[in-house]
Amino acid sequence: MLFAKRILMVIACLCLCQYAIAQTPKTPEADSGISRIVHEFTFMEPDNLNDIPKYWVRFPDLTEPDPVFPRYTEGFFDRDIGHLAPPSFYLEHKGHCVAFRYVGPAARIKPGDYLVTGWVKPDRIQHARATISAYYLNWEGEYIEGTQRYGRLIGSQGDRDEWQKVEIHLPNAPKNGHFIGVTCWVVQQDVWMEGMMPHRYISLRDIYGGAWFDDITIYGLPRAVLKSTHPGNIVEKPAPIQLLATVSDEEVEGLTAELVVHNQDGDVVYTVKVKPRTYEEEEADRFILRGLEPGLYVADLNVFSLGKSILRRTLSLAVLGKPHRPPNTAVRQMGVSITSVNPQQTEDELAILKALQVGAAKLPLWTGQPTEPGYEMYRDNLHHVLDEMIKTRITVTGVLAGPPLPMVKTVGAHARSLLDILSEDPTGWRKYLISMVAPYASIFHSWQIGRDGDIQFINDERAPAAINAVRSEMQSMITKPNLASVGTAADTPSVDKLPVQNLSIVLPKDIRPTYIPNHLKPYKQLQYPHLWVTIPPPDLKGLDVEFALADWALRIIETRWSNPSTIFVPQPWQTRKTANHYVTEPTRCYIVYRTIIDMIGDANPTSHLNIGSTGKALAFDDGQRSILVMWDPAAPAEGKEYTIQLGEATEAIDIRGRSIPLERASDGRHIVKLTPSPLFVTGMEQWLIAFRAGLELTPAHLNFSYEKKRHMLNVTNTYSKPMSGEIELTPPSNWEVEPTRIKFSLYPGETYSFPIDIRHPYNETAGKKAIIASINILSGQKYKMLVPLEFELGLSDVHVWGYAVTEKNRLIVKHGVTNRSNSVLSFRTFATYPGRSRQYRVINELLPGQTLTIDYRFSNVSDASGKRIRLGLQEVNGPRMHNLEVVVP
C-alpha cells in the first residue's frame, strides 16, 4: 500500500531512525515446543504513568512543521477500551493524519519470514482509514528500502464499529535485516487513496475521530510453499491434480502442518498431514488427487505452532471437464479482455488462455492510469506473448483506453481523458502511437479506441473526429487501419455510425438475460462489419454465488444466441504475489466460460423452444452436432423434473463441465431435472430438434370470439427418410379442438398444414395459452414427445391491460384500452372483485390510436393481497370482447 506522496517522507524519516524492535520475547518457551512470538504489544504497562505507551513516538519526527501530520494530533492510552482487555493505544486525528512508531530496545531477528498481526477499532472515520505497517531495519536501525508492507485499510462500517484484525506479511528477511519496525496510522482520504483522481475531484475528510490499536504481535514464520505441477493451475479430467507442499524452518519443534482441499461448494475432498523439515532437510512433499469432478478447488496449507495457526498458503486449481471440441482449436466468436501480462507469469497465463480455447483477445496498451500495468510495463515481454497467441490462432486487439503512460505521468494530479488528448494537435501523442503501432502493425488484428463502457467517450461528440485523427496517423504505417470504438447496450445507438469497422458494446448487468436480444437488435441493424459484446463479470461477493454464476452463464448464452461477431469477458483468472512467488489461478468464472465455449462456442443458433409451462431451451448446431441448452427460471433451487424427448442423448453437462447421466422413462423419453442454471445436452439428432421447432400453430394469435376459429398445424419432415406418425391434441380445460387426432405421412423435406378449429370458453381470460401435442413418430425407431403449441388469446386490434393498487383499506383497479384499429369503437366494461357487486363503466367512441384508462374503486377492502380481479370488455354493437385477470399485489 502506498500513501500517495507521503511515502518519500516516510522512508526519509525511517532512515534517520536509530532505534529498532523487537525486544526480548515476553512469552517464554513452552515445554512442548518453541514459541514463534518475537514480540507482543498488549499496552499493559501499569508502571507507565505517561499518557503515551513506552517507546512509541510521533511520526514523522521532523524539525519542520508538517501540515499533513501536524503535532497537535494526539496518541494516548485508553484505559477503558481494549481488544481482549483494556488498555489500548488510541490515535486521534483532529481532521488531519496521525502516526506513531515504536522505537524500543532492539533484539535481532533471524533469516526467514515474519507475520505482524494487530487489532484495530475505527472511531467515526468514514473517509479516513486506519492501518498498521511493518518493515525491516538494518543493524543501525535504518529503514531498508522496499521492505515496508501495510495491512488492509480499516474504516467505519456503521454506527457500531468492531475490532478488526490486520495482518502484514514480511517475506524473506534481507541479509542486512536485523530488526522489524512497526507504525500505527490514521490517514485522511487524500493520503490513503491511490491512483489518479478525476478532474475537479474533492477529497473528503473526517474532522473528529481516530482509531484504537491493540494486541500487536510479531511472529517468526517458517517457510511454507504450496504449488502445483500444472501450468496455469489447470488440469483436464481424468488427469489427477498434483500438489507440492513444503514446510521448513531452523527449528521444527512444535510445528505441524496440514493440507486441506475444498471444492467450490466448500466440501472437504482431501486432507493430509505435511511433515515440517529443517532447512538442511528441506524437501517438497508430493500429493496426488485422483477422480475429482470438474470444478474449482482451493488447496489450503495450514501451519500450526503449538496448536495455533500461524501461517496459511492457498492455491486455486481448476479441473476441466472432458472436451467436446477438437483439441488445439480456437473459437473466433469468443474472447477475453486481458488486464495485463505479468512477465514472470507469461507461460502460466498463456497455458490458461490456450485451455480456454478463445479465438480473440484484447490487450491494454494505453490505460490512462499510472498504477495500472500498461504497454510500458510489459512491452519487453510483448513480443513473446503475441507470438504465442498467433500460434494459438488468437486474433489480438490493442486497446487505447486512456492517454499513454508518459503523458499521464507529466500531467500531475488530474489526468485528462483520452478524448482530450486525441482532440489536440497530434504532435503531442503521435510518437507514442508510432512506438506502439510500427513494431506490431502486422500482428494486431485491430485497434480499439476507448475503454469498454466508457460513458464519457460514448456520449462525447468529439469521438468521431478523434477516431479519424488516429486513423490518419496510422495510415502512415498501415494501409487500412482496422479500428474499433465503444458503445453500451443501455442506450439507443445514434443513427450516425462511427467511422470504425468494429463496434464494441458493453452489456450492463441490469439487463435481464431474456431481454438481451432486444437490446442488441438496434446495434445489429446499424450493420457494422463486426459487432463485439463485452459481458461484465458477476458479483460473487453476495450470498448466492451459484445463482450469480448461473445468471452470468445465461447472459453469455443469450448473447451467443443473438450471434454477434465476438463475445468478450474480462479475463477469468488472476495473478497474485505470494510470500515466495507469483501465482496465476483460474476463477469460478473460468470454469463456466470454458464450459460454454466448449459446448456452443462456434455453433450457430437454430431454434428457440419451450419446455412445459416454464422451461426454456435454445438449440445450437455446429454442422456436426446439435446442442440443446435448457433451464427453468421459475424452478426451485432443487430443480423441477421434466420428461422430454432428447433422442439419442445420454448425458447432460452443467456449467461446471460435470457430466450428468440421463435417465429414460418407460415410453423412451428422458427424465431431466431443470434449475435456473443452464444444462447442455449434446448427442441429439439434428432432425429431431428441427422437427420440434418446425411444429407450429398459425396464426399464433387467437381473437376473442363466440365462434370457432380456423388455424393451421404445420408439420415438416426434417428426417432424411420418409416419416409417419400420429398427433393427439389436448386443449386447455373447457376448450374445444377439432380434430383431436391427426395422422401424417411425409417425404423428406415435405411440409403439410392440417386445419384445426379452436373455440375457447366464454369466460376465458386473455394471455398465453397452449394446446399440448402428443406426438408419436415412426422413423426407423419410435419417438414420443409432448410439444406445447403456444398462441396468444386477445384482440389483435385492441390493446388491453390492467393492474391493481391498494391505499390503506381501499383498492383501486386500473383498466386500460388502446384502439389499434382504423374504426371508432365503443365498449361496455366491468370489474369483478370476489364477494362484491360487479362495477360497470362505458367507453364511448374511442378513436383510432386513442388510449383510455378506467378506474374501479372498492372500499373497505382488507386482506386483498393475492385476490384475483376479472376485467371485461364487450363491444357495443360489435363482436369484440376481452377478459383479463389481475392479481392484487
CSV table of C-alpha atoms in Angstrom, one decimal, residues 135-409:
chain,number,residue,atom,x,y,z
A,135,TYR,CA,9.3,-3.1,7.8
A,136,TYR,CA,12.8,-4.3,8.1
A,137,LEU,CA,15.6,-2.2,9.6
A,138,ASN,CA,19.4,-2.8,9.4
A,139,TRP,CA,21.9,-3.0,12.2
A,140,GLU,CA,22.0,0.8,12.6
A,141,GLY,CA,18.2,1.0,12.8
A,142,GLU,CA,17.9,2.4,9.3
A,143,TYR,CA,14.9,1.6,7.0
A,144,ILE,CA,15.7,-1.0,4.3
A,145,GLU,CA,14.2,0.3,1.1
A,146,GLY,CA,11.4,-1.6,-0.4
A,147,THR,CA,10.5,-3.7,2.7
A,148,GLN,CA,7.7,-1.7,4.1
A,149,ARG,CA,4.3,-3.5,4.0
A,150,TYR,CA,0.9,-2.2,5.0
A,151,GLY,CA,-2.1,-4.0,6.4
A,152,ARG,CA,-5.6,-3.5,5.0
A,153,LEU,CA,-7.2,-0.2,5.4
A,154,ILE,CA,-9.9,-0.1,8.2
A,155,GLY,CA,-12.8,2.4,8.1
A,156,SER,CA,-16.1,2.7,10.0
A,157,GLN,CA,-18.8,0.3,8.7
A,158,GLY,CA,-21.8,1.8,10.5
A,159,ASP,CA,-22.9,3.2,13.8
A,160,ARG,CA,-21.3,0.4,15.8
A,161,ASP,CA,-17.6,-0.3,14.9
A,162,GLU,CA,-16.0,-3.6,15.9
A,163,TRP,CA,-12.4,-4.7,16.4
A,164,GLN,CA,-10.9,-5.8,13.1
A,165,LYS,CA,-7.8,-7.9,12.5
A,166,VAL,CA,-4.9,-6.6,10.4
A,167,GLU,CA,-2.2,-8.9,9.1
A,168,ILE,CA,1.1,-7.8,7.5
A,169,HIS,CA,3.4,-10.5,6.0
A,170,LEU,CA,7.1,-9.6,5.8
A,171,PRO,CA,8.7,-12.1,3.4
A,172,ASN,CA,12.3,-13.0,3.1
A,173,ALA,CA,14.2,-11.0,5.6
A,174,PRO,CA,17.2,-9.5,3.8
A,175,LYS,CA,20.7,-10.4,4.7
A,176,ASN,CA,21.2,-6.9,6.2
A,177,GLY,CA,17.9,-7.1,8.0
A,178,HIS,CA,18.3,-7.3,11.8
A,179,PHE,CA,15.1,-5.7,13.3
A,180,ILE,CA,11.5,-5.1,12.5
A,181,GLY,CA,9.8,-1.7,12.8
A,182,VAL,CA,6.1,-1.1,13.4
A,183,THR,CA,4.0,2.1,12.8
A,184,CYS,CA,0.3,2.7,13.5
A,185,TRP,CA,-1.5,5.1,11.1
A,186,VAL,CA,-4.7,7.1,10.8
A,187,VAL,CA,-4.7,8.9,7.5
A,188,GLN,CA,-7.1,11.0,5.6
A,189,GLN,CA,-8.5,10.3,2.1
A,190,ASP,CA,-6.1,12.4,0.2
A,191,VAL,CA,-3.2,10.4,1.6
A,192,TRP,CA,-4.5,6.8,1.5
A,193,MET,CA,-6.5,6.9,-1.8
A,194,GLU,CA,-4.4,5.6,-4.7
A,195,GLY,CA,-4.4,6.3,-8.4
A,196,MET,CA,-5.2,9.4,-10.5
A,197,MET,CA,-8.1,11.4,-9.2
A,198,PRO,CA,-10.7,12.8,-11.7
A,199,HIS,CA,-10.6,16.4,-12.7
A,200,ARG,CA,-12.1,18.7,-10.0
A,201,TYR,CA,-12.2,15.8,-7.5
A,202,ILE,CA,-12.9,16.9,-3.9
A,203,SER,CA,-11.2,14.9,-1.3
A,204,LEU,CA,-13.4,14.4,1.8
A,205,ARG,CA,-12.0,14.2,5.3
A,206,ASP,CA,-13.2,13.4,8.8
A,207,ILE,CA,-12.9,16.2,11.4
A,208,TYR,CA,-13.4,14.1,14.6
A,209,GLY,CA,-12.4,10.6,15.4
A,210,GLY,CA,-9.5,8.2,15.2
A,211,ALA,CA,-8.8,4.5,16.0
A,212,TRP,CA,-7.8,2.2,18.8
A,213,PHE,CA,-4.8,-0.2,18.3
A,214,ASP,CA,-4.2,-3.3,20.5
A,215,ASP,CA,-2.6,-6.7,20.7
A,216,ILE,CA,0.0,-6.2,18.0
A,217,THR,CA,2.1,-9.4,17.7
A,218,ILE,CA,5.1,-10.3,15.7
A,219,TYR,CA,5.6,-13.9,14.7
A,220,GLY,CA,8.7,-15.6,13.2
A,221,LEU,CA,7.3,-17.8,10.5
A,222,PRO,CA,8.6,-21.0,8.9
A,223,ARG,CA,9.0,-21.2,5.2
A,224,ALA,CA,5.8,-22.6,3.5
A,225,VAL,CA,5.4,-23.1,-0.2
A,226,LEU,CA,2.3,-24.6,-2.0
A,227,LYS,CA,2.5,-25.2,-5.7
A,228,SER,CA,1.0,-27.5,-8.4
A,229,THR,CA,2.8,-29.2,-11.3
A,230,HIS,CA,0.3,-27.8,-13.8
A,231,PRO,CA,0.9,-24.7,-15.9
A,232,GLY,CA,-1.8,-22.1,-15.0
A,233,ASN,CA,-3.0,-24.5,-12.2
A,234,ILE,CA,-5.5,-26.2,-14.6
A,235,VAL,CA,-5.9,-29.9,-15.3
A,236,GLU,CA,-8.2,-31.7,-17.7
A,237,LYS,CA,-10.2,-34.7,-16.4
A,238,PRO,CA,-9.3,-37.5,-16.0
A,239,ALA,CA,-5.7,-36.4,-15.2
A,240,PRO,CA,-5.1,-36.1,-11.4
A,241,ILE,CA,-4.1,-32.9,-9.5
A,242,GLN,CA,-0.5,-33.0,-8.3
A,243,LEU,CA,0.4,-30.6,-5.4
A,244,LEU,CA,3.8,-29.8,-3.9
A,245,ALA,CA,3.9,-28.7,-0.3
A,246,THR,CA,7.0,-27.6,1.6
A,247,VAL,CA,7.2,-26.6,5.3
A,248,SER,CA,10.7,-25.8,6.7
A,249,ASP,CA,12.3,-23.9,9.5
A,250,GLU,CA,15.5,-23.8,11.5
A,251,GLU,CA,13.7,-25.4,14.4
A,252,VAL,CA,10.6,-27.7,13.7
A,253,GLU,CA,9.8,-28.5,17.3
A,254,GLY,CA,6.1,-27.7,18.0
A,255,LEU,CA,5.4,-27.2,14.2
A,256,THR,CA,2.6,-29.2,12.5
A,257,ALA,CA,1.1,-28.7,9.1
A,258,GLU,CA,-2.0,-29.9,7.2
A,259,LEU,CA,-3.0,-29.7,3.6
A,260,VAL,CA,-6.8,-29.5,3.0
A,261,VAL,CA,-8.5,-29.3,-0.4
A,262,HIS,CA,-12.1,-28.0,-0.7
A,263,ASN,CA,-14.4,-28.0,-3.7
A,264,GLN,CA,-16.2,-24.8,-4.7
A,265,ASP,CA,-19.2,-25.8,-2.6
A,266,GLY,CA,-16.9,-25.7,0.5
A,267,ASP,CA,-16.8,-29.5,1.0
A,268,VAL,CA,-13.5,-31.1,2.0
A,269,VAL,CA,-12.4,-33.6,-0.7
A,270,TYR,CA,-8.8,-34.3,0.6
A,271,THR,CA,-6.8,-33.8,3.8
A,272,VAL,CA,-3.3,-35.0,4.7
A,273,LYS,CA,-0.6,-34.1,7.2
A,274,VAL,CA,2.5,-32.4,5.8
A,275,LYS,CA,5.9,-33.0,7.6
A,276,PRO,CA,7.8,-29.9,8.6
A,277,ARG,CA,11.6,-30.2,7.9
A,278,THR,CA,14.7,-28.2,8.8
A,279,TYR,CA,16.3,-26.1,6.2
A,280,GLU,CA,19.0,-28.7,5.7
A,281,GLU,CA,16.4,-31.4,5.1
A,282,GLU,CA,14.1,-29.2,3.1
A,283,GLU,CA,12.1,-31.2,0.5
A,284,ALA,CA,8.7,-30.8,-1.2
A,285,ASP,CA,6.1,-33.5,-0.4
A,286,ARG,CA,4.1,-34.5,-3.5
A,287,PHE,CA,0.4,-35.2,-3.2
A,288,ILE,CA,-1.8,-36.7,-5.9
A,289,LEU,CA,-5.6,-36.2,-6.0
A,290,ARG,CA,-7.5,-38.5,-8.4
A,291,GLY,CA,-11.0,-38.8,-9.5
A,292,LEU,CA,-12.1,-35.2,-8.9
A,293,GLU,CA,-15.2,-33.9,-10.7
A,294,PRO,CA,-14.8,-30.8,-12.9
A,295,GLY,CA,-14.9,-27.6,-11.0
A,296,LEU,CA,-12.8,-25.1,-9.0
A,297,TYR,CA,-10.8,-26.4,-6.0
A,298,VAL,CA,-9.0,-24.5,-3.3
A,299,ALA,CA,-6.0,-26.1,-1.6
A,300,ASP,CA,-5.1,-24.7,1.9
A,301,LEU,CA,-1.7,-25.4,3.5
A,302,ASN,CA,-2.1,-24.6,7.2
A,303,VAL,CA,0.9,-24.4,9.5
A,304,PHE,CA,0.5,-24.5,13.3
A,305,SER,CA,2.8,-23.6,16.1
A,306,LEU,CA,1.9,-25.2,19.5
A,307,GLY,CA,-1.6,-25.9,18.0
A,308,LYS,CA,-2.2,-22.3,17.0
A,309,SER,CA,-2.4,-21.4,13.3
A,310,ILE,CA,0.4,-19.0,12.3
A,311,LEU,CA,0.6,-19.4,8.5
A,312,ARG,CA,-1.7,-20.3,5.6
A,313,ARG,CA,-0.9,-20.7,1.9
A,314,THR,CA,-3.8,-21.1,-0.6
A,315,LEU,CA,-4.0,-22.1,-4.2
A,316,SER,CA,-6.9,-22.3,-6.6
A,317,LEU,CA,-7.0,-25.0,-9.2
A,318,ALA,CA,-9.4,-25.9,-12.0
A,319,VAL,CA,-10.4,-29.4,-13.1
A,320,LEU,CA,-11.8,-29.1,-16.6
A,321,GLY,CA,-14.4,-31.5,-18.0
A,322,LYS,CA,-13.6,-33.8,-20.9
A,323,PRO,CA,-13.7,-31.6,-24.0
A,324,HIS,CA,-16.4,-31.9,-26.6
A,325,ARG,CA,-14.5,-29.9,-29.2
A,326,PRO,CA,-11.4,-30.9,-31.2
A,327,PRO,CA,-8.2,-30.2,-29.3
A,328,ASN,CA,-6.0,-27.2,-30.1
A,329,THR,CA,-8.7,-25.2,-31.8
A,330,ALA,CA,-9.7,-21.6,-31.2
A,331,VAL,CA,-13.3,-20.2,-31.2
A,332,ARG,CA,-13.3,-16.9,-33.1
A,333,GLN,CA,-16.7,-15.9,-31.6
A,334,MET,CA,-15.4,-16.0,-28.0
A,335,GLY,CA,-12.7,-13.8,-26.5
A,336,VAL,CA,-11.2,-12.3,-23.3
A,337,SER,CA,-10.2,-8.8,-22.3
A,338,ILE,CA,-6.8,-9.3,-20.7
A,339,THR,CA,-6.0,-6.9,-17.8
A,340,SER,CA,-2.2,-7.2,-18.1
A,341,VAL,CA,0.6,-9.7,-18.9
A,342,ASN,CA,2.9,-10.4,-15.9
A,343,PRO,CA,6.4,-11.0,-17.3
A,344,GLN,CA,7.0,-13.5,-14.5
A,345,GLN,CA,3.8,-15.5,-15.2
A,346,THR,CA,3.7,-15.4,-19.0
A,347,GLU,CA,3.8,-19.2,-19.5
A,348,ASP,CA,1.1,-19.8,-17.0
A,349,GLU,CA,-1.1,-17.1,-18.4
A,350,LEU,CA,-0.6,-18.5,-22.0
A,351,ALA,CA,-1.4,-22.0,-20.8
A,352,ILE,CA,-4.6,-20.9,-19.1
A,353,LEU,CA,-5.6,-18.9,-22.2
A,354,LYS,CA,-4.9,-21.8,-24.5
A,355,ALA,CA,-7.0,-24.2,-22.5
A,356,LEU,CA,-9.9,-21.7,-22.7
A,357,GLN,CA,-9.9,-22.1,-26.5
A,358,VAL,CA,-10.8,-18.5,-27.1
A,359,GLY,CA,-10.1,-17.1,-30.6
A,360,ALA,CA,-9.9,-13.4,-29.7
A,361,ALA,CA,-8.2,-11.3,-27.0
A,362,LYS,CA,-7.9,-7.6,-26.1
A,363,LEU,CA,-4.6,-6.3,-24.7
A,364,PRO,CA,-4.4,-3.0,-22.8
A,365,LEU,CA,-1.8,-0.7,-24.5
A,366,TRP,CA,-2.7,2.7,-23.1
A,367,THR,CA,-4.6,2.5,-19.8
A,368,GLY,CA,-4.6,6.2,-18.7
A,369,GLN,CA,-3.7,5.1,-15.1
A,370,PRO,CA,-0.2,5.4,-13.7
A,371,THR,CA,-0.8,2.5,-11.3
A,372,GLU,CA,-2.1,0.1,-13.9
A,373,PRO,CA,0.2,-2.2,-15.9
A,374,GLY,CA,0.0,-0.9,-19.4
A,375,TYR,CA,2.1,-1.3,-22.6
A,376,GLU,CA,5.1,0.4,-21.0
A,377,MET,CA,5.0,-2.1,-18.1
A,378,TYR,CA,5.3,-5.3,-20.2
A,379,ARG,CA,6.5,-4.3,-23.6
A,380,ASP,CA,9.7,-6.2,-23.2
A,381,ASN,CA,7.6,-9.3,-22.9
A,382,LEU,CA,5.0,-8.4,-25.5
A,383,HIS,CA,6.9,-10.0,-28.5
A,384,HIS,CA,6.8,-13.4,-26.9
A,385,VAL,CA,3.1,-13.0,-25.8
A,386,LEU,CA,2.0,-12.0,-29.3
A,387,ASP,CA,4.0,-14.8,-30.9
A,388,GLU,CA,2.4,-17.4,-28.7
A,389,MET,CA,-1.1,-16.0,-29.3
A,390,ILE,CA,-0.6,-16.1,-33.0
A,391,LYS,CA,0.5,-19.8,-32.8
A,392,THR,CA,-2.7,-20.5,-30.9
A,393,ARG,CA,-4.7,-18.7,-33.6
A,394,ILE,CA,-5.9,-15.9,-31.4
A,395,THR,CA,-6.6,-12.6,-33.1
A,396,VAL,CA,-5.4,-9.7,-30.9
A,397,THR,CA,-6.9,-6.2,-30.5
A,398,GLY,CA,-4.8,-3.4,-28.9
A,399,VAL,CA,-6.9,-1.2,-26.6
A,400,LEU,CA,-6.2,2.5,-26.2
A,401,ALA,CA,-8.3,3.1,-23.1
A,402,GLY,CA,-6.7,6.3,-21.9
A,403,PRO,CA,-3.7,8.6,-22.5
A,404,PRO,CA,-0.3,7.0,-22.9
A,405,LEU,CA,1.6,6.4,-19.7
A,406,PRO,CA,4.3,9.1,-20.3
A,407,MET,CA,1.7,11.7,-20.8
A,408,VAL,CA,-0.2,10.6,-17.7
A,409,LYS,CA,2.9,11.0,-15.6
